[in-house]
Amino acid sequence: MAEAPSPRPSEDAPAPPKTRPGQWALLIVGALLHGAGTTLLLTAALASLIPEPGEWKFRPYYRVDYMTEWDAQQATQWWEQLQDTIPMLLIIGAAAFVVGVVALLFGAAGLGRDIDPQRIPAAGGGTAGLGSTGAGGVSAGSDSAGSPGAGGVSAGSVDTAQRSSVYPVRLTGHLDAPSRALWLVKWLLTIPHYIVLALLWLTAFVTTLASGLVILFTGRYPRAWFCFNVGVLRWSWRVGFYGYSALATDRYPPFTLASADYPADLSIAYPERLSHWMVLVKSWLFAIPHLLLIGIFTSPSGTGWQSSWEKTGSGTGQTTGSGGGFSLLGLLLLITVIILLFNRRYPRGIFDFVMGLNRWGNRVAAYVLLMRDEYPPFRLDQGPVEPGPDRLHDPGAAPDRTRSAPTTWTDWV
């Protein structure tokens, strides 16, 4: 029998995003200036709170014979010199802070444009187009039914799958046969990622504040910053999937904000419009119920046994206080690694439940980062892929809980 020819990649398949070191340099310089400026401003604020030497009060606890008497004149001179430096500290600190923030915003915008599906050039020229990249990096270069996309998947079917999502945040993760004992050293292997993520999350915090101001007046999330924040969430999810949020793969996460050939991925539908007033309250007020529940699921103090003891007036000498323990997610992963160590098998039920916890957390993270107005559902959508309305007990319930219809979620980043 003649061997079937291997399918050729689609001419409209998006090319890999280009890497521009200059954008990363802007982030690094911006973070350094931001940190230096913040330090100088805090120093000036603390220095302004020091009272005049005449108001100082000393309470000696020990008398030392060789201690000299306090020179009030020297203290006054020192205090005056300190007060003279405050204006200079404020000027230099404010300048460094502002320049650092501007550098972070420009760097984030550049990196966001680099991974924007509408700007990534296709292999055959042009751009990948609207909704070109869905979750998992599947190409949907055309909306016409039956038009082939990357990997032989029709763009029409991809678009239908995207529109069937129950929430405009799509998180996927496929179990990838983790080994018996690599989890013992993953904390060490992920250190380079954590260093980069510290820089990325500082920038994401700045871009979220700046985007909030833009949304307040225009109702639109700047697309470049939106793409950047999606990339930060995606990077964090891949590291968590490899590390101690799922421990579901031994493939080392790539150092990229873009979608990649990796068993875990995340994408968010870009909103055409956002509420002007909700930006003022949803991150700190509306999200409180979700944040409390996620704290219970993921924080050791949420469900753990308390281990500290303190003396009380009753004379018992035993009370419960703040202490460490296992979170629900930590307990599930502890059970998993024990089973992995002896059977090299990741229990499928635990994996699906862990995916549901992470999916809930990332939906709330997107909401807190002002990226969507739809309120996250109080639901564990378990399994490696997002469920469609047909997989829910009440197919019509999910769209009713949102501000926009799922059929408008077509521009996925």
Short mmCIF file of C-alpha atoms in Angstrom, two decimals:
data_model
loop_
_atom_site.label_atom_id
_atom_site.label_comp_id
_atom_site.label_asym_id
_atom_site.label_seq_id
_atom_site.Cartn_x
_atom_site.Cartn_y
_atom_site.Cartn_z
CA MET A 1 0.00 0.00 0.00
CA ALA A 2 1.37 3.41 -0.97
CA GLU A 3 2.24 5.63 1.95
CA ALA A 4 0.00 8.67 2.29
CA PRO A 5 1.86 11.94 1.79
CA SER A 6 2.37 13.98 4.93
CA PRO A 7 0.25 17.13 5.03
CA ARG A 8 2.04 20.34 4.19
CA PRO A 9 1.80 23.21 6.62
CA SER A 10 -0.78 25.79 5.73
CA GLU A 11 0.47 28.87 3.93
CA ASP A 12 -1.54 30.96 6.38
CA ALA A 13 0.00 29.38 9.46
CA PRO A 14 1.44 32.09 11.74
CA ALA A 15 5.19 32.32 11.85
CA PRO A 16 6.98 32.16 15.20
CA PRO A 17 7.05 35.57 16.88
CA LYS A 18 10.28 37.46 16.57
CA THR A 19 12.43 38.17 19.60
CA ARG A 20 13.60 41.74 20.16
CA PRO A 21 16.22 42.00 22.94
CA GLY A 22 15.72 45.75 23.08
CA GLN A 23 12.26 45.32 24.60
CA TRP A 24 13.65 43.10 27.34
CA ALA A 25 16.41 45.64 27.96
CA LEU A 26 13.72 48.30 28.44
CA LEU A 27 12.01 46.11 31.03
CA ILE A 28 15.24 45.52 32.94
CA VAL A 29 16.27 49.19 32.89
CA GLY A 30 12.74 50.23 33.79
CA ALA A 31 12.61 47.83 36.73
CA LEU A 32 15.97 49.05 38.05
CA LEU A 33 14.97 52.71 37.75
CA HIS A 34 11.56 52.00 39.23
CA GLY A 35 13.15 50.26 42.21
CA ALA A 36 15.76 52.99 42.70
CA GLY A 37 13.15 55.73 42.45
CA THR A 38 10.85 53.99 44.92
CA THR A 39 13.72 53.56 47.38
CA LEU A 40 14.70 57.23 47.16
CA LEU A 41 11.12 58.40 47.59
CA LEU A 42 10.63 56.19 50.64
CA THR A 43 13.93 57.41 52.08
CA ALA A 44 12.85 61.02 51.66
CA ALA A 45 9.49 60.27 53.26
CA LEU A 46 11.11 58.61 56.27
CA ALA A 47 13.67 61.40 56.62
CA SER A 48 10.88 64.00 56.70
CA LEU A 49 9.30 62.17 59.64
CA ILE A 50 12.39 62.49 61.88
CA PRO A 51 11.63 65.16 64.52
CA GLU A 52 14.01 67.92 65.52
CA PRO A 53 16.73 66.90 68.01
CA GLY A 54 15.09 69.01 70.72
CA GLU A 55 12.12 66.63 70.64
CA TRP A 56 14.22 63.47 70.95
CA LYS A 57 13.77 61.44 74.10
CA PHE A 58 16.24 58.82 75.31
CA ARG A 59 15.56 56.06 77.75
CA PRO A 60 18.85 54.43 78.74
CA TYR A 61 18.58 50.80 79.76
CA TYR A 62 22.24 50.24 80.59
CA ARG A 63 24.82 52.66 81.91
CA VAL A 64 28.19 52.44 80.23
CA ASP A 65 31.01 54.49 81.72
CA TYR A 66 32.78 55.12 78.44
CA MET A 67 29.67 56.56 76.75
CA THR A 68 30.06 60.28 76.04
CA GLU A 69 27.37 62.81 76.62
CA TRP A 70 25.10 63.43 73.65
CA ASP A 71 26.19 66.50 71.70
CA ALA A 72 22.97 68.38 70.93
CA GLN A 73 24.80 70.72 68.55
CA GLN A 74 26.11 67.81 66.45
CA ALA A 75 22.66 66.25 66.38
CA THR A 76 21.15 69.51 65.16
CA GLN A 77 23.74 69.83 62.39
CA TRP A 78 23.14 66.23 61.29
CA TRP A 79 19.37 66.75 61.25
CA GLU A 80 19.67 69.96 59.22
CA GLN A 81 21.91 68.28 56.66
CA LEU A 82 19.41 65.42 56.37
CA GLN A 83 16.54 67.83 55.84
CA ASP A 84 18.53 69.64 53.14
CA THR A 85 18.90 66.40 51.17
CA ILE A 86 15.16 65.66 51.13
CA PRO A 87 14.32 67.90 48.11
CA MET A 88 17.15 66.35 46.10
CA LEU A 89 16.02 62.84 47.05
CA LEU A 90 12.47 63.69 45.98
CA ILE A 91 13.55 65.12 42.63
CA ILE A 92 15.91 62.29 41.74
CA GLY A 93 13.54 59.63 43.06
CA ALA A 94 10.53 61.01 41.20
CA ALA A 95 12.52 61.31 37.97
CA ALA A 96 13.85 57.75 38.25
CA PHE A 97 10.38 56.45 39.12
CA VAL A 98 8.71 58.15 36.16
CA VAL A 99 11.40 57.14 33.68
CA GLY A 100 11.27 53.58 34.99
CA VAL A 101 7.49 53.39 34.61
CA VAL A 102 7.68 54.78 31.07
CA ALA A 103 10.39 52.26 30.16
CA LEU A 104 8.27 49.41 31.57
CA LEU A 105 5.21 50.55 29.61
CA PHE A 106 7.11 50.89 26.34
CA GLY A 107 8.87 47.57 26.82
CA ALA A 108 5.59 45.80 27.61
CA ALA A 109 3.91 47.35 24.59
CA GLY A 110 6.70 46.17 22.33
CA LEU A 111 6.62 42.62 23.68
CA GLY A 112 2.83 42.61 23.46
CA ARG A 113 2.88 43.62 19.81
CA ASP A 114 5.40 40.88 19.10
CA ILE A 115 2.95 38.17 20.23
CA ASP A 116 -0.25 39.79 18.96
CA PRO A 117 -1.93 37.26 16.59
CA GLN A 118 -3.07 40.14 14.38
CA ARG A 119 0.53 41.26 13.88
CA ILE A 120 2.38 37.94 13.64
CA PRO A 121 3.24 37.46 9.94
CA ALA A 122 1.93 34.29 8.31
CA ALA A 123 4.24 31.92 6.47
CA GLY A 124 2.72 32.93 3.14
CA GLY A 125 2.96 36.65 3.81
CA GLY A 126 0.55 39.08 5.43
CA THR A 127 -0.66 38.54 8.96
CA ALA A 128 -2.32 35.69 10.75
CA GLY A 129 -5.55 37.63 10.94
CA LEU A 130 -8.33 38.00 13.47
CA GLY A 131 -8.63 35.05 15.78
CA SER A 132 -5.70 33.34 14.10
CA THR A 133 -4.39 31.64 17.19
CA GLY A 134 -6.65 29.87 19.61
CA ALA A 135 -5.81 27.96 22.73
CA GLY A 136 -3.12 25.50 22.05
CA GLY A 137 -1.79 27.46 19.13
CA VAL A 138 -4.27 26.10 16.54
CA SER A 139 -4.50 28.27 13.48
CA ALA A 140 -7.81 29.56 12.26
CA GLY A 141 -6.86 31.65 9.34
CA SER A 142 -10.30 31.75 7.78
CA ASP A 143 -13.85 31.83 9.04
CA SER A 144 -15.27 29.96 6.08
CA ALA A 145 -16.44 26.46 6.89
CA GLY A 146 -14.16 23.72 5.73
CA SER A 147 -11.17 25.95 5.13
CA PRO A 148 -8.09 24.06 6.30
CA GLY A 149 -6.04 25.48 9.13
CA ALA A 150 -2.77 24.35 10.65
CA GLY A 151 -2.59 20.66 11.35
CA GLY A 152 -5.48 19.85 9.06
CA VAL A 153 -8.08 21.38 11.40
CA SER A 154 -10.64 23.50 9.63
CA ALA A 155 -10.81 27.12 10.67
CA GLY A 156 -14.58 26.90 10.90
CA SER A 157 -14.38 24.11 13.46
CA VAL A 158 -11.77 26.00 15.47
CA ASP A 159 -13.96 29.09 15.48
CA THR A 160 -16.94 27.01 16.58
CA ALA A 161 -14.87 25.50 19.40
CA GLN A 162 -13.77 28.92 20.54
CA ARG A 163 -17.31 30.28 20.53
CA SER A 164 -18.52 27.35 22.63
CA SER A 165 -16.29 28.35 25.56
CA VAL A 166 -18.17 29.04 28.80
CA TYR A 167 -15.80 31.86 29.82
CA PRO A 168 -13.48 34.06 27.74
CA VAL A 169 -10.37 32.63 29.42
CA ARG A 170 -9.23 29.33 27.94
CA LEU A 171 -6.75 27.29 29.98
CA THR A 172 -5.55 23.92 28.72
CA GLY A 173 -3.16 21.32 30.11
CA HIS A 174 -2.51 17.79 28.92
CA LEU A 175 -0.99 15.20 31.25
CA ASP A 176 2.47 14.36 29.94
CA ALA A 177 3.76 11.34 31.91
CA PRO A 178 5.85 12.97 34.67
CA SER A 179 8.73 10.91 36.04
CA ARG A 180 9.03 9.39 39.50
CA ALA A 181 11.36 11.81 41.25
CA LEU A 182 12.08 14.88 39.11
CA TRP A 183 9.58 16.79 41.25
CA LEU A 184 12.18 16.72 44.05
CA VAL A 185 14.41 19.21 42.20
CA LYS A 186 11.91 21.22 40.16
CA TRP A 187 12.07 23.98 42.77
CA LEU A 188 15.69 24.43 41.72
CA LEU A 189 15.11 24.05 37.99
CA THR A 190 12.40 26.71 37.96
CA ILE A 191 14.50 29.42 39.66
CA PRO A 192 15.46 31.07 36.31
CA HIS A 193 11.77 31.27 35.40
CA TYR A 194 10.85 32.78 38.76
CA ILE A 195 13.48 35.49 38.31
CA VAL A 196 12.05 36.43 34.91
CA LEU A 197 8.48 36.20 36.19
CA ALA A 198 9.30 38.63 39.01
CA LEU A 199 10.26 41.18 36.33
CA LEU A 200 7.21 40.34 34.21
CA TRP A 201 4.73 40.60 37.08
CA LEU A 202 6.15 43.96 38.17
CA THR A 203 5.58 45.15 34.61
CA ALA A 204 2.10 43.59 34.50
CA PHE A 205 1.18 45.49 37.66
CA VAL A 206 2.28 48.77 36.04
CA THR A 207 0.49 48.04 32.76
CA THR A 208 -2.70 47.12 34.63
CA LEU A 209 -2.74 50.45 36.45
CA ALA A 210 -2.06 52.33 33.21
CA SER A 211 -4.70 50.30 31.36
CA GLY A 212 -7.20 51.06 34.12
CA LEU A 213 -6.79 54.78 33.48
CA VAL A 214 -7.26 54.26 29.74
CA ILE A 215 -10.36 52.10 30.30
CA LEU A 216 -11.82 54.69 32.67
CA PHE A 217 -11.87 57.31 29.92
CA THR A 218 -12.13 55.29 26.70
CA GLY A 219 -13.65 51.93 27.64
CA ARG A 220 -10.94 50.06 25.74
CA TYR A 221 -7.98 47.99 26.96
CA PRO A 222 -4.80 48.96 25.03
CA ARG A 223 -4.25 45.91 22.85
CA ALA A 224 -0.45 45.75 23.18
CA TRP A 225 -0.63 45.76 26.99
CA PHE A 226 -3.48 43.23 26.86
CA CYS A 227 -1.34 40.85 24.78
CA PHE A 228 1.57 41.33 27.16
CA ASN A 229 -0.53 40.50 30.23
CA VAL A 230 -1.91 37.42 28.47
CA GLY A 231 1.69 36.38 27.82
CA VAL A 232 2.58 36.83 31.50
CA LEU A 233 -0.37 34.68 32.59
CA ARG A 234 0.54 32.10 29.93
CA TRP A 235 4.18 31.98 31.04
CA SER A 236 3.15 31.66 34.68
CA TRP A 237 0.73 28.84 33.87
CA ARG A 238 3.37 26.88 31.94
CA VAL A 239 5.81 27.19 34.84
CA GLY A 240 3.07 26.18 37.28
CA PHE A 241 2.07 23.21 35.11
CA TYR A 242 5.70 22.06 35.14
CA GLY A 243 6.22 23.01 38.78
CA TYR A 244 4.18 22.97 41.92
CA SER A 245 0.79 24.05 40.59
CA ALA A 246 0.23 20.77 38.72
CA LEU A 247 3.49 18.73 38.38
CA ALA A 248 1.96 17.31 35.20
CA THR A 249 4.93 17.34 32.82
CA ASP A 250 8.72 17.04 32.78
CA ARG A 251 9.14 19.16 29.64
CA TYR A 252 10.97 22.33 30.60
CA PRO A 253 8.85 25.45 29.95
CA PRO A 254 10.00 27.72 27.12
CA PHE A 255 11.17 31.26 27.83
CA THR A 256 8.55 33.03 25.72
CA LEU A 257 5.36 35.00 26.16
CA ALA A 258 3.83 33.51 23.02
CA SER A 259 1.98 30.26 22.59
CA ALA A 260 4.40 27.38 22.05
CA ASP A 261 4.53 23.66 21.43
CA TYR A 262 3.92 22.78 25.06
CA PRO A 263 1.28 20.68 26.85
CA ALA A 264 -0.06 23.72 28.73
CA ASP A 265 -1.42 26.92 27.22
CA LEU A 266 -3.65 29.88 28.02
CA SER A 267 -5.49 32.39 25.86
CA ILE A 268 -7.98 35.18 26.55
CA ALA A 269 -10.51 36.76 24.23
CA TYR A 270 -9.78 40.44 23.60
CA PRO A 271 -12.76 42.61 24.67
CA GLU A 272 -14.09 45.13 22.21
CA ARG A 273 -15.43 47.34 24.99
CA LEU A 274 -15.13 47.40 28.79
CA SER A 275 -17.19 49.15 31.43
CA HIS A 276 -15.93 52.58 32.43
CA TRP A 277 -17.01 52.36 36.07
CA MET A 278 -16.30 48.70 36.85
CA VAL A 279 -12.58 49.34 36.50
CA LEU A 280 -12.77 51.26 39.78
CA VAL A 281 -14.18 48.42 41.89
CA LYS A 282 -13.87 44.97 40.33
CA SER A 283 -10.23 44.27 41.24
CA TRP A 284 -10.52 45.05 44.95
CA LEU A 285 -14.25 44.74 45.72
CA PHE A 286 -16.08 42.45 43.30
CA ALA A 287 -13.26 39.90 43.31
CA ILE A 288 -13.19 39.50 47.11
CA PRO A 289 -15.40 36.36 47.25
CA HIS A 290 -13.25 34.63 44.65
CA LEU A 291 -10.01 35.71 46.30
CA LEU A 292 -11.15 34.34 49.64
CA LEU A 293 -12.02 30.97 48.11
CA ILE A 294 -8.78 30.79 46.14
CA GLY A 295 -6.90 31.63 49.33
CA ILE A 296 -8.57 28.66 51.01
CA PHE A 297 -7.69 26.38 48.09
CA THR A 298 -4.07 27.45 47.65
CA SER A 299 -2.86 29.06 50.91
CA PRO A 300 -1.33 26.82 53.61
CA SER A 301 -3.11 28.87 56.27
CA GLY A 302 -6.47 28.36 54.59
CA THR A 303 -7.10 24.71 55.41
CA GLY A 304 -3.97 23.64 57.25
CA TRP A 305 -3.71 22.45 60.82
CA GLN A 306 -2.49 25.27 63.02
CA SER A 307 0.73 24.54 64.82
CA SER A 308 1.62 27.51 67.00
CA TRP A 309 1.06 27.74 70.74
CA GLU A 310 0.75 30.78 72.94
CA LYS A 311 0.02 31.30 76.61
CA THR A 312 -3.42 32.49 77.58
CA GLY A 313 -4.84 33.98 80.74
CA SER A 314 -6.75 30.79 81.48
CA GLY A 315 -3.53 29.02 82.41
CA THR A 316 -4.01 26.15 79.97
CA GLY A 317 -1.03 27.24 77.92
CA GLN A 318 -2.53 25.74 74.74
CA THR A 319 -4.37 27.64 72.05
CA THR A 320 -4.41 27.56 68.30
CA GLY A 321 -2.78 30.45 66.53
CA SER A 322 -1.35 31.24 63.15
CA GLY A 323 0.69 28.36 61.79
CA GLY A 324 1.55 26.37 58.72
CA GLY A 325 -0.21 23.48 57.06
CA PHE A 326 -1.23 22.07 53.72
CA SER A 327 -3.51 23.85 51.29
CA LEU A 328 -6.04 21.83 49.35
CA LEU A 329 -3.90 22.09 46.22
CA GLY A 330 -0.75 21.21 48.17
CA LEU A 331 -2.42 18.18 49.73
CA LEU A 332 -3.55 16.92 46.32
CA LEU A 333 -0.03 17.31 44.91
CA LEU A 334 1.48 15.61 47.98
CA ILE A 335 -0.74 12.58 47.36
CA THR A 336 0.21 12.71 43.69
CA VAL A 337 3.97 12.71 44.23
CA ILE A 338 3.71 9.77 46.65
CA ILE A 339 1.82 7.78 44.03
CA LEU A 340 4.29 8.89 41.36
CA LEU A 341 7.21 7.78 43.49
CA PHE A 342 5.94 4.22 43.82
CA ASN A 343 3.74 3.62 40.77
CA ARG A 344 4.84 6.35 38.33
CA ARG A 345 1.17 7.10 37.71
CA TYR A 346 -0.59 10.44 38.02
CA PRO A 347 -4.18 9.74 39.17
CA ARG A 348 -6.48 11.07 36.49
CA GLY A 349 -9.14 12.21 38.93
CA ILE A 350 -6.64 14.27 40.91
CA PHE A 351 -5.24 15.76 37.70
CA ASP A 352 -8.69 16.85 36.53
CA PHE A 353 -9.41 18.40 39.94
CA VAL A 354 -6.05 20.22 39.99
CA MET A 355 -6.80 21.56 36.51
CA GLY A 356 -10.13 22.87 37.79
CA LEU A 357 -8.44 24.72 40.67
CA ASN A 358 -5.88 26.29 38.34
CA ARG A 359 -8.57 27.18 35.79
CA TRP A 360 -10.58 28.95 38.49
CA GLY A 361 -7.51 30.86 39.67
CA ASN A 362 -6.52 32.04 36.20
CA ARG A 363 -10.05 33.21 35.40
CA VAL A 364 -10.01 35.32 38.54
CA ALA A 365 -6.51 36.60 37.70
CA ALA A 366 -7.73 37.81 34.30
CA TYR A 367 -10.68 39.53 35.99
CA VAL A 368 -8.45 41.22 38.58
CA LEU A 369 -6.10 42.37 35.83
CA LEU A 370 -9.11 44.21 34.30
CA MET A 371 -8.96 42.08 31.15
CA ARG A 372 -12.63 41.04 31.16
CA ASP A 373 -15.87 42.35 32.65
CA GLU A 374 -17.57 38.94 32.79
CA TYR A 375 -17.75 37.75 36.38
CA PRO A 376 -15.90 34.44 36.85
CA PRO A 377 -18.20 31.51 37.63
CA PHE A 378 -18.05 29.80 41.02
CA ARG A 379 -17.35 26.47 39.40
CA LEU A 380 -14.58 23.91 39.03
CA ASP A 381 -14.44 23.12 35.33
CA GLN A 382 -12.27 20.04 35.58
CA GLY A 383 -10.30 18.30 32.86
CA PRO A 384 -7.48 19.14 30.45
CA VAL A 385 -9.54 21.43 28.19
CA GLU A 386 -12.22 24.03 28.69
CA PRO A 387 -15.76 22.63 28.76
CA GLY A 388 -18.27 23.88 26.25
CA PRO A 389 -21.90 24.60 27.15
CA ASP A 390 -22.81 21.12 25.90
CA ARG A 391 -20.70 19.59 28.73
CA LEU A 392 -22.48 21.53 31.46
CA HIS A 393 -25.63 20.33 33.21
CA ASP A 394 -27.34 23.60 32.34
CA PRO A 395 -26.18 24.64 28.86
CA GLY A 396 -27.87 28.02 29.04
CA ALA A 397 -26.56 29.03 32.46
CA ALA A 398 -23.05 30.10 31.53
CA PRO A 399 -23.91 32.76 28.92
CA ASP A 400 -26.52 34.29 31.25
CA ARG A 401 -23.85 34.98 33.87
CA THR A 402 -21.74 37.08 31.53
CA ARG A 403 -22.01 40.57 30.12
CA SER A 404 -21.38 39.46 26.53
CA ALA A 405 -22.50 36.52 24.45
CA PRO A 406 -19.97 33.72 23.83
CA THR A 407 -20.43 34.23 20.09
CA THR A 408 -18.51 37.51 20.41
CA TRP A 409 -15.42 35.78 21.84
CA THR A 410 -13.60 35.40 18.54
CA ASP A 411 -10.48 37.56 18.89
CA TRP A 412 -8.33 35.24 21.05
CA VAL A 413 -4.85 36.26 22.14
#
